[in-house]
PDB file of C-alpha atoms and ligand atoms in Angstrom:
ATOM      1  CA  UNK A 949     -80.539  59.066  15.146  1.00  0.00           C
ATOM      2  CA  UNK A 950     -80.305  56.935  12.216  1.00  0.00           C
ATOM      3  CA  UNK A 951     -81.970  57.760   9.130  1.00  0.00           C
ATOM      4  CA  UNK A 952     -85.267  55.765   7.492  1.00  0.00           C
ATOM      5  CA  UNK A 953     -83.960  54.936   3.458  1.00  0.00           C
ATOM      6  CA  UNK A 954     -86.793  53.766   1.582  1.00  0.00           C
ATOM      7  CA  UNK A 955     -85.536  51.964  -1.705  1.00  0.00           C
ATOM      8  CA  UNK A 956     -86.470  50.906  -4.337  1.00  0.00           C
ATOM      9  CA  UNK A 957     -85.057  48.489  -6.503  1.00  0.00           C
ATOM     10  CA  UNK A 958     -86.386  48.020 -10.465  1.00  0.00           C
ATOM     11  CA  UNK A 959     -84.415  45.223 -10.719  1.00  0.00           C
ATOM     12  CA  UNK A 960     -84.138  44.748 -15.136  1.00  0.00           C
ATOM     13  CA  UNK A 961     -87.342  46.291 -15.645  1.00  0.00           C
ATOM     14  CA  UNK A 962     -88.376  50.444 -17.073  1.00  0.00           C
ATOM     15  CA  UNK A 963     -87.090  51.834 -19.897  1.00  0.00           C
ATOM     16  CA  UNK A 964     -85.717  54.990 -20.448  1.00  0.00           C
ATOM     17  CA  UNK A 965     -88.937  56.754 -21.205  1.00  0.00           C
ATOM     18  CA  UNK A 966     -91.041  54.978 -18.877  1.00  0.00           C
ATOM     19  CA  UNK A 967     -88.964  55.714 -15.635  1.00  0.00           C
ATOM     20  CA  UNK A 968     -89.303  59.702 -16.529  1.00  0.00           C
ATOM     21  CA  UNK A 969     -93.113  59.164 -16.926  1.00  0.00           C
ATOM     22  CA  UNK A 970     -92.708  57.416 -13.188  1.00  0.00           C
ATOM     23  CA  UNK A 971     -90.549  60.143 -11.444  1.00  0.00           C
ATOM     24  CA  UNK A 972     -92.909  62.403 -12.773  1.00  0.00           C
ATOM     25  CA  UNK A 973     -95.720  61.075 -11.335  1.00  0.00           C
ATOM     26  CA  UNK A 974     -94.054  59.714  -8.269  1.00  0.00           C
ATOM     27  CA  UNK A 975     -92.580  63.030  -7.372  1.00  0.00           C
ATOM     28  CA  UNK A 976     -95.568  64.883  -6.700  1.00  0.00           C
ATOM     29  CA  UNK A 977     -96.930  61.903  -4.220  1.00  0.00           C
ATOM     30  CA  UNK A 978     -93.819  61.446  -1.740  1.00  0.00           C
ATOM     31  CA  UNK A 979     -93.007  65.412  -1.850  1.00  0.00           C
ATOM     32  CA  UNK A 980     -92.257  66.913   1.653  1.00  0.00           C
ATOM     33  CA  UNK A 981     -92.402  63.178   2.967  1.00  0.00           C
ATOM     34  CA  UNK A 982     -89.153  63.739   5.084  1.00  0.00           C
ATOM     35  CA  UNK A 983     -89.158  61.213   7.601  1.00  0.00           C
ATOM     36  CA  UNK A 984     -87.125  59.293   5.194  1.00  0.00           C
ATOM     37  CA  UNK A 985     -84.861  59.402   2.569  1.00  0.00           C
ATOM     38  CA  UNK A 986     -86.589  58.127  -0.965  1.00  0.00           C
ATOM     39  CA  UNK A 987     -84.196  55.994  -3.430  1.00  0.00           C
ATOM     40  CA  UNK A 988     -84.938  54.786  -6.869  1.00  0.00           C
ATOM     41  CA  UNK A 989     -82.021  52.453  -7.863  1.00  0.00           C
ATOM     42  CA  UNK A 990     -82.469  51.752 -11.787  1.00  0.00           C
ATOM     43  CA  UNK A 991     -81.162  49.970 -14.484  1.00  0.00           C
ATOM     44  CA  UNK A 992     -78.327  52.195 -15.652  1.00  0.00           C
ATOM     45  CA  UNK A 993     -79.250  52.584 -18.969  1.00  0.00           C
ATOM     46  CA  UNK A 994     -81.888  54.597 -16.749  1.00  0.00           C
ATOM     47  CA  UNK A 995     -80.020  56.652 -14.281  1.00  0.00           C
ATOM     48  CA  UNK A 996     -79.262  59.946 -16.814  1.00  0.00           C
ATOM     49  CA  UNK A 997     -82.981  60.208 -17.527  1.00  0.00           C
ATOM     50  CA  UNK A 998     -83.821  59.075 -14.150  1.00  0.00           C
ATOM     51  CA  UNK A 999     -81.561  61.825 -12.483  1.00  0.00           C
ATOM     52  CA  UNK A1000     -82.714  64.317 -14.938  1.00  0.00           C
ATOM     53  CA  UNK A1001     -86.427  63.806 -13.572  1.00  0.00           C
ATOM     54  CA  UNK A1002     -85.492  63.486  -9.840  1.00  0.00           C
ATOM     55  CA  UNK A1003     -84.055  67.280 -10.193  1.00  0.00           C
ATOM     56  CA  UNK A1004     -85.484  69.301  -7.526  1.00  0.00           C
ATOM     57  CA  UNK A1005     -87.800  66.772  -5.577  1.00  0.00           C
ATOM     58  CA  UNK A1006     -87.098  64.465  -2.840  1.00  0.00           C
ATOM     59  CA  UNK A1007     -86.048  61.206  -5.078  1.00  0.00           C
ATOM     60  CA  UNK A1008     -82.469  59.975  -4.850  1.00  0.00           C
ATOM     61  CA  UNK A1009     -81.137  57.755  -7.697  1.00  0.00           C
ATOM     62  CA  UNK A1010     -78.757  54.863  -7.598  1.00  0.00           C
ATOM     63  CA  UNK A1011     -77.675  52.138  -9.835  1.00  0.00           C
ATOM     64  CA  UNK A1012     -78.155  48.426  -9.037  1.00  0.00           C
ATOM     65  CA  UNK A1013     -74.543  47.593  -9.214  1.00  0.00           C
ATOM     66  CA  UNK A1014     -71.057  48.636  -9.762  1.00  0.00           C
ATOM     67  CA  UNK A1015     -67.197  47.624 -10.609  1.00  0.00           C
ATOM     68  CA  UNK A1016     -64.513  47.649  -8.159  1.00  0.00           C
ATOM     69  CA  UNK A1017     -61.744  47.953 -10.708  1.00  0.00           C
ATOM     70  CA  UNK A1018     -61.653  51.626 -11.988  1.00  0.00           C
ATOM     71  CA  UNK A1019     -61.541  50.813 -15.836  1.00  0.00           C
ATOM     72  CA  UNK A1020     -60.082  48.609 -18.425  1.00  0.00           C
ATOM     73  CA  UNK A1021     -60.802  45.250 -19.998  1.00  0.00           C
ATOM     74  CA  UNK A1022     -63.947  43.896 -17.999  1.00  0.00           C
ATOM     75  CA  UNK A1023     -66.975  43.811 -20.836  1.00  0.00           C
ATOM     76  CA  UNK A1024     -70.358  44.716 -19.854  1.00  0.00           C
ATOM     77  CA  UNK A1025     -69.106  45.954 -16.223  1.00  0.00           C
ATOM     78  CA  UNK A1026     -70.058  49.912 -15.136  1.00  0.00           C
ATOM     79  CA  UNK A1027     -67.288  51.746 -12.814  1.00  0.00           C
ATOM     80  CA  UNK A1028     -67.760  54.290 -10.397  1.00  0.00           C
ATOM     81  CA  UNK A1029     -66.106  57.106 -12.255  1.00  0.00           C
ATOM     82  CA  UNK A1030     -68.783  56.438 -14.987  1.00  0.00           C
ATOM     83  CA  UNK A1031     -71.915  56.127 -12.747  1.00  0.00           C
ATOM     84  CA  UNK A1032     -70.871  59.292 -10.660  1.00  0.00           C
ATOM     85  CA  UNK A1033     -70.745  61.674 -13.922  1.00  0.00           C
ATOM     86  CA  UNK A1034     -74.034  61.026 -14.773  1.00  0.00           C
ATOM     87  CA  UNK A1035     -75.274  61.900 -10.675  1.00  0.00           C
ATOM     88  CA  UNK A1036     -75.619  58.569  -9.016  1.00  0.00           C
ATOM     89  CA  UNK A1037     -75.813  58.695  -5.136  1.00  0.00           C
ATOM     90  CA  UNK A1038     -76.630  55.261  -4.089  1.00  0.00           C
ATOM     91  CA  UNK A1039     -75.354  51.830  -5.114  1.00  0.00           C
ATOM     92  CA  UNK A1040     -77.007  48.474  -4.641  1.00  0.00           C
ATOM     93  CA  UNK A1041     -74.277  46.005  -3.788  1.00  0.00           C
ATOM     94  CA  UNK A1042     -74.890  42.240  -4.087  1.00  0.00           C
ATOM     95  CA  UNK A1043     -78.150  41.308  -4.214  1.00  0.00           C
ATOM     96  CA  UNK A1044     -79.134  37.819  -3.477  1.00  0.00           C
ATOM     97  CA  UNK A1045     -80.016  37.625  -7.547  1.00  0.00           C
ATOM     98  CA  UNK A1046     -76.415  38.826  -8.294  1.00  0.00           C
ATOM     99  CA  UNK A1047     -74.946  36.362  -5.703  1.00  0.00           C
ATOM    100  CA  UNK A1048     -77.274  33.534  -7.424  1.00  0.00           C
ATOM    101  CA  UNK A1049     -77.715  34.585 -11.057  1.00  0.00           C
ATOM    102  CA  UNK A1050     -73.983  36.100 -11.757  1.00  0.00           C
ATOM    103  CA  UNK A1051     -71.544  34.771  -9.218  1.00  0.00           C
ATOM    104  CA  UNK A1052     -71.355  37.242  -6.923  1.00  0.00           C
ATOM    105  CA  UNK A1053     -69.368  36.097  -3.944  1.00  0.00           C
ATOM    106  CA  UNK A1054     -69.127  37.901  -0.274  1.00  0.00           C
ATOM    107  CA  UNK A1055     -65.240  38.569  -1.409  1.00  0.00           C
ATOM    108  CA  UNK A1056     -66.511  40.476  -4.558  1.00  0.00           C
ATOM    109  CA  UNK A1057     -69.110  42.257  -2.638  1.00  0.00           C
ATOM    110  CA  UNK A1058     -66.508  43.707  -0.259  1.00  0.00           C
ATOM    111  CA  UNK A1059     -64.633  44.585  -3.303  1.00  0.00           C
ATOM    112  CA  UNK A1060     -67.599  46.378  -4.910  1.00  0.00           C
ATOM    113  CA  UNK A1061     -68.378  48.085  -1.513  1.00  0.00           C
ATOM    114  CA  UNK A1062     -65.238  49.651  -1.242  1.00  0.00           C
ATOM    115  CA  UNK A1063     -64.578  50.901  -4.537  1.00  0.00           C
ATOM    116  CA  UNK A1064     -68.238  52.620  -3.883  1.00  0.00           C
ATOM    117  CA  UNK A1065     -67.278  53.799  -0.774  1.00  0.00           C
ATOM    118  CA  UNK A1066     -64.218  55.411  -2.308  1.00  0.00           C
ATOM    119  CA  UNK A1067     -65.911  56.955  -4.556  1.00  0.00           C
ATOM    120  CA  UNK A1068     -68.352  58.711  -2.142  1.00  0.00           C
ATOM    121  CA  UNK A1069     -71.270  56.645  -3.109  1.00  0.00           C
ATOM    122  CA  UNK A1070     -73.793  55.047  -0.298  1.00  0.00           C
ATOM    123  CA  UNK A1071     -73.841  51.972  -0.831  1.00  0.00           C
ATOM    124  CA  UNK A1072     -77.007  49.420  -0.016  1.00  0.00           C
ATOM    125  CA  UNK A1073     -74.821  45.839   0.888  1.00  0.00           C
ATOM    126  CA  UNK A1074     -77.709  43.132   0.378  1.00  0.00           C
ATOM    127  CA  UNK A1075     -77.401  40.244   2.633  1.00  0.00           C
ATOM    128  CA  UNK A1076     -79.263  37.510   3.675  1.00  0.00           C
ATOM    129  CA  UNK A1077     -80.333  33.620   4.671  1.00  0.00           C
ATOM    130  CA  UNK A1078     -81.312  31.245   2.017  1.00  0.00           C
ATOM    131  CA  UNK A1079     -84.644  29.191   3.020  1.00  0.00           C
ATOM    132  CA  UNK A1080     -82.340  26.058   3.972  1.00  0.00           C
ATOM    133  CA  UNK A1081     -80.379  27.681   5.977  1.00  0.00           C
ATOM    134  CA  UNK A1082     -83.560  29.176   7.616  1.00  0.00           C
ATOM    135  CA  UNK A1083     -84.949  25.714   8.076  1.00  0.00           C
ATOM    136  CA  UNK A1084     -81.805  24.348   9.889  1.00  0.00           C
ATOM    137  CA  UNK A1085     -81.971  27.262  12.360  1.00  0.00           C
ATOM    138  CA  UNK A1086     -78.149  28.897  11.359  1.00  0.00           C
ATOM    139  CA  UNK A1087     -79.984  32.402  10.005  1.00  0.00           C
ATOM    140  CA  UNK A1088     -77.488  33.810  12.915  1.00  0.00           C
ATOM    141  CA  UNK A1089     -74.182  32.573  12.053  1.00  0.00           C
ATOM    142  CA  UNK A1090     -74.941  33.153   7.931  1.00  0.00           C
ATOM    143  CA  UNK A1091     -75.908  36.699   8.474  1.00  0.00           C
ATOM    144  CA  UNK A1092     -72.975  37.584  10.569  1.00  0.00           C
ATOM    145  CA  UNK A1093     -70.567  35.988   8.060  1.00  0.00           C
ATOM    146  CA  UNK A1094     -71.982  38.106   5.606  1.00  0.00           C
ATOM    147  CA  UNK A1095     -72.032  40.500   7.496  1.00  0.00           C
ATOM    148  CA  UNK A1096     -68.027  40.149   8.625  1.00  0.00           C
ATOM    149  CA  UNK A1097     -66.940  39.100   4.966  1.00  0.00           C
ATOM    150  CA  UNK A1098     -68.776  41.847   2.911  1.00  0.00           C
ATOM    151  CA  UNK A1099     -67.435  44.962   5.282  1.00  0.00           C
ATOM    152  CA  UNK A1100     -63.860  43.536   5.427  1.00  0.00           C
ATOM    153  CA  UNK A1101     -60.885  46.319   5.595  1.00  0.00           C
ATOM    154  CA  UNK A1102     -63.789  48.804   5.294  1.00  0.00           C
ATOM    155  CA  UNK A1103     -62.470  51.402   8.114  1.00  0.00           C
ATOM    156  CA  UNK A1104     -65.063  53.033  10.858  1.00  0.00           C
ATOM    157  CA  UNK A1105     -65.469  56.540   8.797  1.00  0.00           C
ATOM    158  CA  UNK A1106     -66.692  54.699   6.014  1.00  0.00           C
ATOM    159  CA  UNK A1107     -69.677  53.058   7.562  1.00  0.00           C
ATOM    160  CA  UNK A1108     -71.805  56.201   7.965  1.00  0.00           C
ATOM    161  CA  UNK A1109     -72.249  55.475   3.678  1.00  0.00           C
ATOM    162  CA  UNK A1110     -72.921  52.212   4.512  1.00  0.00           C
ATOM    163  CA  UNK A1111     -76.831  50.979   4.734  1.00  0.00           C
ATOM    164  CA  UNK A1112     -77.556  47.531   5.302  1.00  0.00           C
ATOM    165  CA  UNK A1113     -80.596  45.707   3.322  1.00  0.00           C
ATOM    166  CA  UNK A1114     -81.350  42.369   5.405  1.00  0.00           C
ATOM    167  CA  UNK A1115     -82.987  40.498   2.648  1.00  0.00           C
ATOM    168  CA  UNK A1116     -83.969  36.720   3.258  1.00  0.00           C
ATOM    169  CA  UNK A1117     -83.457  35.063  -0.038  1.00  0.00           C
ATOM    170  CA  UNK A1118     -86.562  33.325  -0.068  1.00  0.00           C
ATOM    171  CA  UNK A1119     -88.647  36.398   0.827  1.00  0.00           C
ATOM    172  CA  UNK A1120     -87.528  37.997  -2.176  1.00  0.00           C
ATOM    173  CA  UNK A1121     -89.819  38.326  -5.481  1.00  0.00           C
ATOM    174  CA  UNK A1122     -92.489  35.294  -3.896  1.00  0.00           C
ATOM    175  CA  UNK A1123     -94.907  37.254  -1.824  1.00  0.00           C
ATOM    176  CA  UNK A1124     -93.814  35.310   1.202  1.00  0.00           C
ATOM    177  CA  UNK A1125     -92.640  38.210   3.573  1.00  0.00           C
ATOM    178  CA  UNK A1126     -91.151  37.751   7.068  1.00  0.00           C
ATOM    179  CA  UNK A1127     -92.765  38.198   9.957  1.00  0.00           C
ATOM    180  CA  UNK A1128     -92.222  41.406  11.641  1.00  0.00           C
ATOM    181  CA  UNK A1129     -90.375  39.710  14.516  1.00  0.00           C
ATOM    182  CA  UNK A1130     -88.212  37.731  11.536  1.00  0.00           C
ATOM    183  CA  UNK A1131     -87.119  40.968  10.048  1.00  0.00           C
ATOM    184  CA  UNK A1132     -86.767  42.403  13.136  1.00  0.00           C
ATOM    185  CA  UNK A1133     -84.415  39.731  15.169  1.00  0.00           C
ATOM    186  CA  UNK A1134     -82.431  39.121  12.131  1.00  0.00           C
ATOM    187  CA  UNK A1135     -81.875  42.798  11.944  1.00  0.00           C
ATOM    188  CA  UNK A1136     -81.151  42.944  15.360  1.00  0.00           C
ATOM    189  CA  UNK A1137     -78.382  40.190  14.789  1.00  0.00           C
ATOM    190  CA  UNK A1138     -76.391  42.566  12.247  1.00  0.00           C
ATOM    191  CA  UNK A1139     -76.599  45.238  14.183  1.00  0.00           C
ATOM    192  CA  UNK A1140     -75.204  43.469  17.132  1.00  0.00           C
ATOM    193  CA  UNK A1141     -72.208  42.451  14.899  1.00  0.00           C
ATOM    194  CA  UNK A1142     -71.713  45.840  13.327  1.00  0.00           C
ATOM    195  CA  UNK A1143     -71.538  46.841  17.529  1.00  0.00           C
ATOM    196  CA  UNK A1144     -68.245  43.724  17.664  1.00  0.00           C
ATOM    197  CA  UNK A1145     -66.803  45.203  14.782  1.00  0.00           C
ATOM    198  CA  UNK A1146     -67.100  49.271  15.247  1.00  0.00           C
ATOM    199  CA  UNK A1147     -68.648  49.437  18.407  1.00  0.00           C
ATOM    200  CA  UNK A1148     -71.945  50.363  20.019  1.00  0.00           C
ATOM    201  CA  UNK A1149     -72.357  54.054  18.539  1.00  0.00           C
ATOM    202  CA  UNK A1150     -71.671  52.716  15.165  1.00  0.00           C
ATOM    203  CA  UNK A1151     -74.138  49.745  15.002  1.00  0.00           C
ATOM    204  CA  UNK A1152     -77.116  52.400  16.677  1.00  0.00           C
ATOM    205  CA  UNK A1153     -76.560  55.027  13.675  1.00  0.00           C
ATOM    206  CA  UNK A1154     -76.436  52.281  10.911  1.00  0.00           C
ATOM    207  CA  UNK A1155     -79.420  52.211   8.969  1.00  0.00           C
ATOM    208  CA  UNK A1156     -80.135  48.490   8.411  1.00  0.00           C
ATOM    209  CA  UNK A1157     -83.260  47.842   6.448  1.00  0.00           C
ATOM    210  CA  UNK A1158     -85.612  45.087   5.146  1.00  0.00           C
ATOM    211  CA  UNK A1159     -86.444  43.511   1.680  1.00  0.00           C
ATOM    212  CA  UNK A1160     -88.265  40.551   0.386  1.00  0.00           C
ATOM    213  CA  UNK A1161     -91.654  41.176  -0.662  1.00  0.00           C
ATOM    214  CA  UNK A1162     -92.258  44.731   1.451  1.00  0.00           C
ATOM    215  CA  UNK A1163     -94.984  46.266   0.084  1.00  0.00           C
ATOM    216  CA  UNK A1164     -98.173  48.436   0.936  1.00  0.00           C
ATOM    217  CA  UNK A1165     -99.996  46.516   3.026  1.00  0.00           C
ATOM    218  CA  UNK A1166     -97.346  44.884   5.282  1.00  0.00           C
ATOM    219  CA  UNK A1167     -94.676  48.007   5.132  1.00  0.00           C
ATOM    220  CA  UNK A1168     -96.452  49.529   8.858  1.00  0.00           C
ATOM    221  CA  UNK A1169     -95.883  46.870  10.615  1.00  0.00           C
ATOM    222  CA  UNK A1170     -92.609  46.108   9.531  1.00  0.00           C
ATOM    223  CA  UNK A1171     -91.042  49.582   9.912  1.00  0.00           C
ATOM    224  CA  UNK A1172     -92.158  50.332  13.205  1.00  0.00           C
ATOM    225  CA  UNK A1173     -89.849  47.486  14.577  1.00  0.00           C
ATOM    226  CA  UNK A1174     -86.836  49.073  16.231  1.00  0.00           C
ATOM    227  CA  UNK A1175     -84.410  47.474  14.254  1.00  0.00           C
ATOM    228  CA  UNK A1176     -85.965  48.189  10.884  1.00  0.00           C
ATOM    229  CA  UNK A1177     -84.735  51.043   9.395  1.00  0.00           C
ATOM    230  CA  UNK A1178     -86.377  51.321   5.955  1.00  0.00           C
ATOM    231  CA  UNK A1179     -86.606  48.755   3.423  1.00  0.00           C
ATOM    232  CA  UNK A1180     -85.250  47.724   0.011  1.00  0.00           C
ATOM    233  CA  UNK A1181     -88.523  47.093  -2.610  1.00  0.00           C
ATOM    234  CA  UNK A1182     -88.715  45.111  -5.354  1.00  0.00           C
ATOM    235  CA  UNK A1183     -91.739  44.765  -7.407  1.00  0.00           C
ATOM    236  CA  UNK A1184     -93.767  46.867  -4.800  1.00  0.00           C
ATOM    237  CA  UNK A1185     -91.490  49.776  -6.113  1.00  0.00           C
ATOM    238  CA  UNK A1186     -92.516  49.465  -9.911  1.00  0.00           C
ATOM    239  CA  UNK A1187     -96.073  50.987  -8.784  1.00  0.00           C
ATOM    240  CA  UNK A1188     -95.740  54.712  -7.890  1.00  0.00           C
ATOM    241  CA  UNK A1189     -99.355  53.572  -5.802  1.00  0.00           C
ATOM    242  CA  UNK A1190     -98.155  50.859  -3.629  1.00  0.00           C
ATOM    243  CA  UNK A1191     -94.640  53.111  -3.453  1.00  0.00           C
ATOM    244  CA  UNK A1192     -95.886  55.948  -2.301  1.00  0.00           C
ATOM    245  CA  UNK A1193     -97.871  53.447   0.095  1.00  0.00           C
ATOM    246  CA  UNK A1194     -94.579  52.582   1.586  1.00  0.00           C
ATOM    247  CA  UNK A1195     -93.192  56.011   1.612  1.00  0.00           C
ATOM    248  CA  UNK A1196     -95.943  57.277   3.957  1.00  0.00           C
ATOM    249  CA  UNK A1197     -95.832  54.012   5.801  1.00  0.00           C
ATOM    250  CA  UNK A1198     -92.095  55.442   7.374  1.00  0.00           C
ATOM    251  CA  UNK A1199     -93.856  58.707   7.867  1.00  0.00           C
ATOM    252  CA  UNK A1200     -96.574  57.953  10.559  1.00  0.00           C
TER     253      UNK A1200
HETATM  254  P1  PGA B1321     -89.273  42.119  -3.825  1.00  0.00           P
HETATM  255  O1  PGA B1321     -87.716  42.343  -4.075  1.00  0.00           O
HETATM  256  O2  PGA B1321     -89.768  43.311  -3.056  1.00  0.00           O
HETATM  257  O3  PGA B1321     -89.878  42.035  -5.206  1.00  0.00           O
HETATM  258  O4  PGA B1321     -89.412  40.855  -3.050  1.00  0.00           O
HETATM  259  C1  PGA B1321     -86.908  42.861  -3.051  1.00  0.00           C
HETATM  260  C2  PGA B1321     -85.504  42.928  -3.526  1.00  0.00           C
HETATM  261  O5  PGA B1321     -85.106  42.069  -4.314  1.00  0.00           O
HETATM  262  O6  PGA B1321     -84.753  43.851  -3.168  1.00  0.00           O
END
């Protein structure tokens, strides 16, 4: 059965000092909570201190982006050699603020997934509609484009390191959240491409989960939709509180 990964994503906020102060304080509140696996993705600057704290609990850290080329003359980019010396699991890979802030493209997604696949990282592919394409009813055909374009080459024994965040850009960071039967359809639609591309077995262990605006008091409802499989949290994950919330919300 596929797992439940509960996420979180910091997104450019914590410092070094302040994200050990969190996994201290977080640890104790999700421990033996094993109905999921628990992810902090951080800022990289905050991964060593963040893996450092995570030692021995139930927290999983990953960094919020990576390079596909394996080192050389690309300023400011992180590769995977670098993030997996310093004990990063998980990888957030084109997040609708990367794709609209930095250029990110589906073909440089696909890139980025695979060099974190080679690497042995799992890797959190963001996808998802923009509110126009909502409104003129092709949610369908965009997600399954992405969906297509971003796992490109990437061969069937790679996908079990594969998690899926369905995250409808204008859900994200503005409080409006989909409905439950939103998140869950639209799920539903990637994993019934993921079943064209690498069949039916494939698409029912993929763990294909929900972000934009998840947080305490709407997490319940939204992860006990079948095709919900965790979610990926933004601001509701910068509050060890509303967190934990979430944590015990895939735990009923
Ligand atoms: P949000 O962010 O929970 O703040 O909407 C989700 C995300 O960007 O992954």
């Amino acid at each position: 059965m596929r797992r439940t990964v509960i996420a979180g994503n910091w997104k450019m906020n914590m410092t070094p000092s302040e994200t050990k102060a969190f996994i201290e304080a977080l640890a104790p509140m999700v421990a033996g909570k094993d109905k999921c696996d628990i992810v902090l993705c951080v800022p990289f600057v905050d991964i060593a201190t963040a893996v450092e704290a995570a030692k021995g609990t139930n927290i999983k850290i990953g960094a919020e982006n990576i390079h596909f080329e394996e080192k050389g003359a690309y300023t400011g980019e992180i590769s995977a050699k670098m993030l997996k010396e310093i004990g990063t699991e998980y990888v957030i890979i084109g997040h609708s603020e990367r794709r609209q802030y930095f250029g990110e493209t589906d073909a440089t997604v696909n890139l980025r997934t695979k060099a974190a696949l080679a690497a042995g990282f799992k890797a959190i592919v963001c996808l998802g509609e923009v509110k126009e394409e909502r409104l003129s009813g092709i949610t369908n055909e965009i997600v399954r484009m992405q969906t297509k374009l971003d796992l490109a080459g990437i061969p069937a024994e790679d996908l079990k390191n594969v998690i899926i965040a369905y995250e409808p850009v204008w859900a994200i960071g503005t409080g409006l959240t989909a409905t439950p039967e939103q998140a869950d359809e639209t799920c539903g639609v990637i994993r019934e491409c993921i079943a064209e591309l690498y069949g039916a077995a494939a698409a029912e262990e993929i763990t294909i989960q929900y972000g934009g605006s998840m947080n305490d008091k709407n997490a319940a409802e939204l992860l006990a939709k079948v095709n919900v499989d965790g979610g990926l949290i933004g601001g509701a994950s910068l509050k060890t509180d509303a967190f934990t919330a979430i944590v015990n919300a895939a735990n009923l």
